[in-house]
Coordinates of C-alpha atoms and ligand atoms in Angstrom, one line a residue:
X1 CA 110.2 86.9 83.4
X2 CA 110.3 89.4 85.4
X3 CA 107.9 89.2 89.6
X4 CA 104.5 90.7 89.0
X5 CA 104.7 94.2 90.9
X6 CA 101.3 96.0 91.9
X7 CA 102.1 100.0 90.4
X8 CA 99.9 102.5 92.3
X9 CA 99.5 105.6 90.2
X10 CA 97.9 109.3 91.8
X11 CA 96.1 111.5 89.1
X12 CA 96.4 115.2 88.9
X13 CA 94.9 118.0 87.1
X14 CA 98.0 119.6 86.1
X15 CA 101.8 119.8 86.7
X16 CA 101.9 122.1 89.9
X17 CA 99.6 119.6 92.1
X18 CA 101.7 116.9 91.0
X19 CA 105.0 118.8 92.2
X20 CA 102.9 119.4 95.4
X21 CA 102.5 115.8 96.0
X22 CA 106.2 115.0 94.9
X23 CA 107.4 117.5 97.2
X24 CA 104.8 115.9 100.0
X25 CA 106.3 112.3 99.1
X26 CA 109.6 113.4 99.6
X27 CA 109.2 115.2 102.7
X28 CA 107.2 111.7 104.5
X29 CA 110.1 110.1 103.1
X30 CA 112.8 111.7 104.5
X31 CA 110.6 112.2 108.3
X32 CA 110.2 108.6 108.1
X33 CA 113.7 107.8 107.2
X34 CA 115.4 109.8 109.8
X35 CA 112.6 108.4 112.2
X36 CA 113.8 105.1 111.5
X37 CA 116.9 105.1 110.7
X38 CA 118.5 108.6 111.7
X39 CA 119.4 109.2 108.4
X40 CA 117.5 109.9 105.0
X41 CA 119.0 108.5 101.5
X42 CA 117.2 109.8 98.8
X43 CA 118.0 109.6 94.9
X44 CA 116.8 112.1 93.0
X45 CA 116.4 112.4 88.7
X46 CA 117.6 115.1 86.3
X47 CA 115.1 116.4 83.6
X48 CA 112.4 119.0 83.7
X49 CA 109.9 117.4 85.2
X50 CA 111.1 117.2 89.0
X51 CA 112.0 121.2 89.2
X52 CA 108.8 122.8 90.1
X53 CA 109.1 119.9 93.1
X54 CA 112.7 121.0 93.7
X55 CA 111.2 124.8 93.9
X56 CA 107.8 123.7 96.2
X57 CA 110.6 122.1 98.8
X58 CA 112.8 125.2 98.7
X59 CA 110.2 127.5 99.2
X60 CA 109.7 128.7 103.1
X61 CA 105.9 129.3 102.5
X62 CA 105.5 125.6 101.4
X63 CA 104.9 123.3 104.7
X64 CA 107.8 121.3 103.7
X65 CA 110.6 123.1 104.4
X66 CA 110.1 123.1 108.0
X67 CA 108.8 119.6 108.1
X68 CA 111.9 118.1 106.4
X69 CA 114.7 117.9 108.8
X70 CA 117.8 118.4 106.1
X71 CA 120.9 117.4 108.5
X72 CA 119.3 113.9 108.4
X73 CA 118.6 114.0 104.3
X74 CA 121.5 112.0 102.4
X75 CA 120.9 113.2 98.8
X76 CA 122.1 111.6 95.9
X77 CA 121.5 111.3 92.0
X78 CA 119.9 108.6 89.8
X79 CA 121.7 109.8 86.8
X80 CA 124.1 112.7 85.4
X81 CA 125.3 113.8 82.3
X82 CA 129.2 113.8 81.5
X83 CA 129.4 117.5 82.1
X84 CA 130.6 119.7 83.8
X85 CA 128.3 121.0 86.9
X86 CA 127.8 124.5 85.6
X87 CA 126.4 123.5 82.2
X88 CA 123.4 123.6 81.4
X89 CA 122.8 120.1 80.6
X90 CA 124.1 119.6 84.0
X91 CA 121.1 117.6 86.5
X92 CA 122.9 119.0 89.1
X93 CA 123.1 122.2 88.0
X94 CA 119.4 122.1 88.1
X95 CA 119.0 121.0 91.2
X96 CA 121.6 123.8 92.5
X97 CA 119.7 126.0 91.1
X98 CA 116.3 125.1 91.9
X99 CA 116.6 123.2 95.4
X100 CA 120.6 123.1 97.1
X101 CA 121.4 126.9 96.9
X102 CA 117.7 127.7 99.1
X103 CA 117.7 124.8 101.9
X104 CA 120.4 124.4 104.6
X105 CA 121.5 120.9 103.4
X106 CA 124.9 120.2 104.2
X107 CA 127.4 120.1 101.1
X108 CA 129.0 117.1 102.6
X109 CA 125.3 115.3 102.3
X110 CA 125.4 116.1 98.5
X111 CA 126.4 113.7 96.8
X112 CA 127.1 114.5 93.1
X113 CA 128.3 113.1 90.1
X114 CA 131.0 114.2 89.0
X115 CA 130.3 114.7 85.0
X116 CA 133.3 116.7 84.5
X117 CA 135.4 113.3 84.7
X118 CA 136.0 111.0 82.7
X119 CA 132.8 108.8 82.5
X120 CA 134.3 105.9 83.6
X121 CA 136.2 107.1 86.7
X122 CA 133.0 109.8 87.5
X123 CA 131.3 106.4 87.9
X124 CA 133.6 104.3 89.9
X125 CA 133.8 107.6 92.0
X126 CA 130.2 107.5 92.7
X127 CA 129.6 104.0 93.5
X128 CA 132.9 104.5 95.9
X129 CA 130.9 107.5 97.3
X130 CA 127.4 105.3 97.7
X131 CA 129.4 101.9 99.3
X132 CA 130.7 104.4 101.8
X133 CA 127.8 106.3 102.3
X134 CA 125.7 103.1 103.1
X135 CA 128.7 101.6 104.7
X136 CA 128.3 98.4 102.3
X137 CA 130.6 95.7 102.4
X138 CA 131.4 93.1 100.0
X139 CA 128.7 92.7 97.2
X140 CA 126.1 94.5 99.2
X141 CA 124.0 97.4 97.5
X142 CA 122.3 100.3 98.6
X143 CA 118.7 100.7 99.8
X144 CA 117.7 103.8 98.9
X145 CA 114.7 105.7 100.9
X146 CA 113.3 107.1 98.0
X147 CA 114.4 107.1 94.1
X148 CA 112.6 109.4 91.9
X149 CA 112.4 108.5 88.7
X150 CA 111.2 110.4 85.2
X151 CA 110.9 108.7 82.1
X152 CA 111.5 109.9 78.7
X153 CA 109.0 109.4 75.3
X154 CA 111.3 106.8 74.3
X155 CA 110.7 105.0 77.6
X156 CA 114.1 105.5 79.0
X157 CA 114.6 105.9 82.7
X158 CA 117.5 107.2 84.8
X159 CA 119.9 107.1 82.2
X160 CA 118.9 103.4 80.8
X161 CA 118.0 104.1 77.2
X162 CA 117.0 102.0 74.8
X163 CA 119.6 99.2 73.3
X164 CA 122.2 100.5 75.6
X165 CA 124.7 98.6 77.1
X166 CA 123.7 99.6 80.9
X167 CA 120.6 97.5 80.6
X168 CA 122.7 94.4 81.1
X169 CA 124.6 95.8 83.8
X170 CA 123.7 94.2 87.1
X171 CA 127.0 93.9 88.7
X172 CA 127.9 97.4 89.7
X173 CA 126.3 100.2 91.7
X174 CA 126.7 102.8 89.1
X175 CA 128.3 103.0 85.4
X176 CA 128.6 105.0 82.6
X177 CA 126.5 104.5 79.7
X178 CA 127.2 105.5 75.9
X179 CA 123.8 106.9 74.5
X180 CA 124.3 107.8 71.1
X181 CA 120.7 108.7 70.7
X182 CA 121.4 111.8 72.8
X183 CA 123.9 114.7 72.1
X184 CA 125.5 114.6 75.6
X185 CA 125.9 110.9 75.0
X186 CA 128.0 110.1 78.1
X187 CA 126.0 109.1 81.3
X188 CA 126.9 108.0 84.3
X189 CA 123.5 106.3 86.2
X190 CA 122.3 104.3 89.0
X191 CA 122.0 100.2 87.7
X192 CA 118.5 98.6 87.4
X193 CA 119.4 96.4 90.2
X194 CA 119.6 99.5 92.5
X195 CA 116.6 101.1 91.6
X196 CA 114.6 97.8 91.7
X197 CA 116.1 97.9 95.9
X198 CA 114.7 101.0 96.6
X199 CA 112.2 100.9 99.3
X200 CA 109.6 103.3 97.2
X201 CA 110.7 104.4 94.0
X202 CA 107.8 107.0 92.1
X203 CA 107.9 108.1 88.7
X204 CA 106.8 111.6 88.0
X205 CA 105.4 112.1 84.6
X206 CA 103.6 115.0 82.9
X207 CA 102.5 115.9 79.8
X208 CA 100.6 114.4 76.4
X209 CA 104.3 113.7 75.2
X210 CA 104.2 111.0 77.6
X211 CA 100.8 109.5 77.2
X212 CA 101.5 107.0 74.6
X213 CA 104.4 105.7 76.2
X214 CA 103.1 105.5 79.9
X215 CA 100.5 103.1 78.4
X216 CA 102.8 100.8 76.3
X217 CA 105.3 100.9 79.1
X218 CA 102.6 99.7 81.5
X219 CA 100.2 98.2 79.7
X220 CA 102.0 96.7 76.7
X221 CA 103.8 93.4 75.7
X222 CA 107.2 93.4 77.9
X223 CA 109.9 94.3 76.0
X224 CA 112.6 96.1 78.7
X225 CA 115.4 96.4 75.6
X226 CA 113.0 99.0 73.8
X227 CA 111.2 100.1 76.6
X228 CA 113.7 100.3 80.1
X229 CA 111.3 101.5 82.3
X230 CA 109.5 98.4 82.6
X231 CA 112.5 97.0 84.3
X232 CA 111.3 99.0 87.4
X233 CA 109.4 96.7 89.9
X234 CA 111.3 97.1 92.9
X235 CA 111.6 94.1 94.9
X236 CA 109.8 96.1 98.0
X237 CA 106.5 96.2 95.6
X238 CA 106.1 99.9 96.4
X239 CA 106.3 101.5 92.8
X240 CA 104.3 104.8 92.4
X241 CA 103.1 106.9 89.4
X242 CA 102.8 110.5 89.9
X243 CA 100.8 112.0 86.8
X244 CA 99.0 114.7 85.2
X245 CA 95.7 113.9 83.4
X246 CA 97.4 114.7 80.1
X247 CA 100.2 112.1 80.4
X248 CA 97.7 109.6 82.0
X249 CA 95.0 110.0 79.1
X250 CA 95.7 106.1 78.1
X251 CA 95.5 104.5 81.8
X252 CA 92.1 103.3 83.2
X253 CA 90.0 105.1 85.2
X254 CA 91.2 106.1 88.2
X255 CA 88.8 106.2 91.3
X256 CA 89.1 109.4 93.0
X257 CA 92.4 110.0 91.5
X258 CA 94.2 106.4 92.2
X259 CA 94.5 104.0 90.0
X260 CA 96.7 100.5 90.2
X261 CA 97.4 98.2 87.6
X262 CA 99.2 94.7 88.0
X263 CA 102.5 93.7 86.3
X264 CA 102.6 90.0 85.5
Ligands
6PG1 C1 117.9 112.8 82.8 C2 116.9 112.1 83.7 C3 116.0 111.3 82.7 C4 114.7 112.0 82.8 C5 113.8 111.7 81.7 C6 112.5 112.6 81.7 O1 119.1 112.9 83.2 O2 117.5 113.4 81.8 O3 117.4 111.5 84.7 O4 115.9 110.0 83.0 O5 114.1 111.7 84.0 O6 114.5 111.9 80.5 O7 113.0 113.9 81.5 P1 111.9 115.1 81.5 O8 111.5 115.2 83.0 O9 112.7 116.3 81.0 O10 110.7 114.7 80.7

């Protein structure tokens, strides 16, 4: 069974104040990082969902431009589609777009996935990338800053879908991951074990697509095979929901916005 994990979750009116507080938690993230440590290593999702926060970070008239200090920001992916980076199923295409071609983050601290290979050497690739950008040695694994997660209506996360074989990876840092369910069925993601490492991993989720979902991921029997994203409970406790009212129609009550719900 898996260790009970307390799961804060924020409530917002609607998309754009949610981006605003993604974009807020990613900025305090990297400050505290590079405070700490003198470097930031932050994981970052694919989807929809995280590009008006991509946009809100990019934008000079948003406080958080200035306040993050990108020579110190490490960024990386949680998942990638086996394409190539100019198409448009690409995450990091998205990201480009939205986010890498508007901030002065150096292209050496990109660290992409490279979907145009082969899905098995884009993923040895990328975990060679991660062990030497956390300088790990041996068995170690990364501990990432931040991970941003999304999570699909069928309860995947990263790329860990449903009854594939990724869930019972927990010997590499990253692996590709056959997903018939989904045209671009190559994936190359982040393991559970990695994300469970992360020292504050925080779903964003919007939308009523997601309502039923959020509440049988987090409130229903445990059942990871059908529903990955209750394998999330990171072993540093901090896991945080960032909603809209429409996607957190099912949760409790929240008090002032916040809400927290225990996962034996
Ligand atoms: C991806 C993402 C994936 C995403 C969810 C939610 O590559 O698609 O990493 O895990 O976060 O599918 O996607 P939306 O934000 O589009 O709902």
């Amino acid at each position: 069974m898996p260790r009970s994990t307390t799961v804060t979750y924020r409530v917002f009116s609607t998309p754009p104040e949610v981006a605003k507080a993604a974009a807020g938690l990613f900025a305090s993230s990297v400050v505290e990082a590079a405070q700490a440590r003198g470097i930031a290593r932050i994981a970052i999702s694919g989807g929809t969902t995280p590009k008006m926060m991509f946009e809100l970070l990019a934008d000079p008239a948003q406080p958080f431009f200035t306040q993050i200090p990108w020579d110190k920001l490490d960024l990386y992916w949680v998942d990638e589609r086996c394409v190539g980076p100019e198409d448009a199923d690409s995450n990091y295409r998205m990201t480009r777009e939205a986010l890498l071609s508007k901030v002065p983050l150096p292209a050496e601290r990109v660290h992409r996935i490279e979907g145009e290979l082969e899905p098995e050497e884009a993923a040895a690739r990328y975990e060679a990338a991660i062990r030497n950008g956390f300088l790990l040695e041996g068995a170690e694994t990364p501990t990432f800053d931040l991970i941003l997660l999304g999570m699909g209506d069928d309860g995947h996360t990263a790329s860990l879908f449903p009854h594939t074989e990724a869930l019972d990876n927990m010997m590499n840092i990253a692996v590709a991951n056959h997903v018939p369910q989904k045209e671009t069925s190559w994936r190359v993601t982040l393991t559970w074990p990695v994300i469970n490492q992360g020292r504050h991993v925080a779903f964003l989720i919007e939308g009523e697509a997601k309502t039923q979902v959020l509440h049988e991921v987090f409130q229903g029997k445990y059942q990871p095979e059908a529903y990955p994203a209750q394998i999330i409970r990171p072993a540093s406790g901090k896991l945080t929901l960032l909603l809209d009212e429409a996607a957190a129609a099912k949760l409790p009550e929240t008090v002032n916005g916040i809400g927290t719900l225990e996962l034996n």
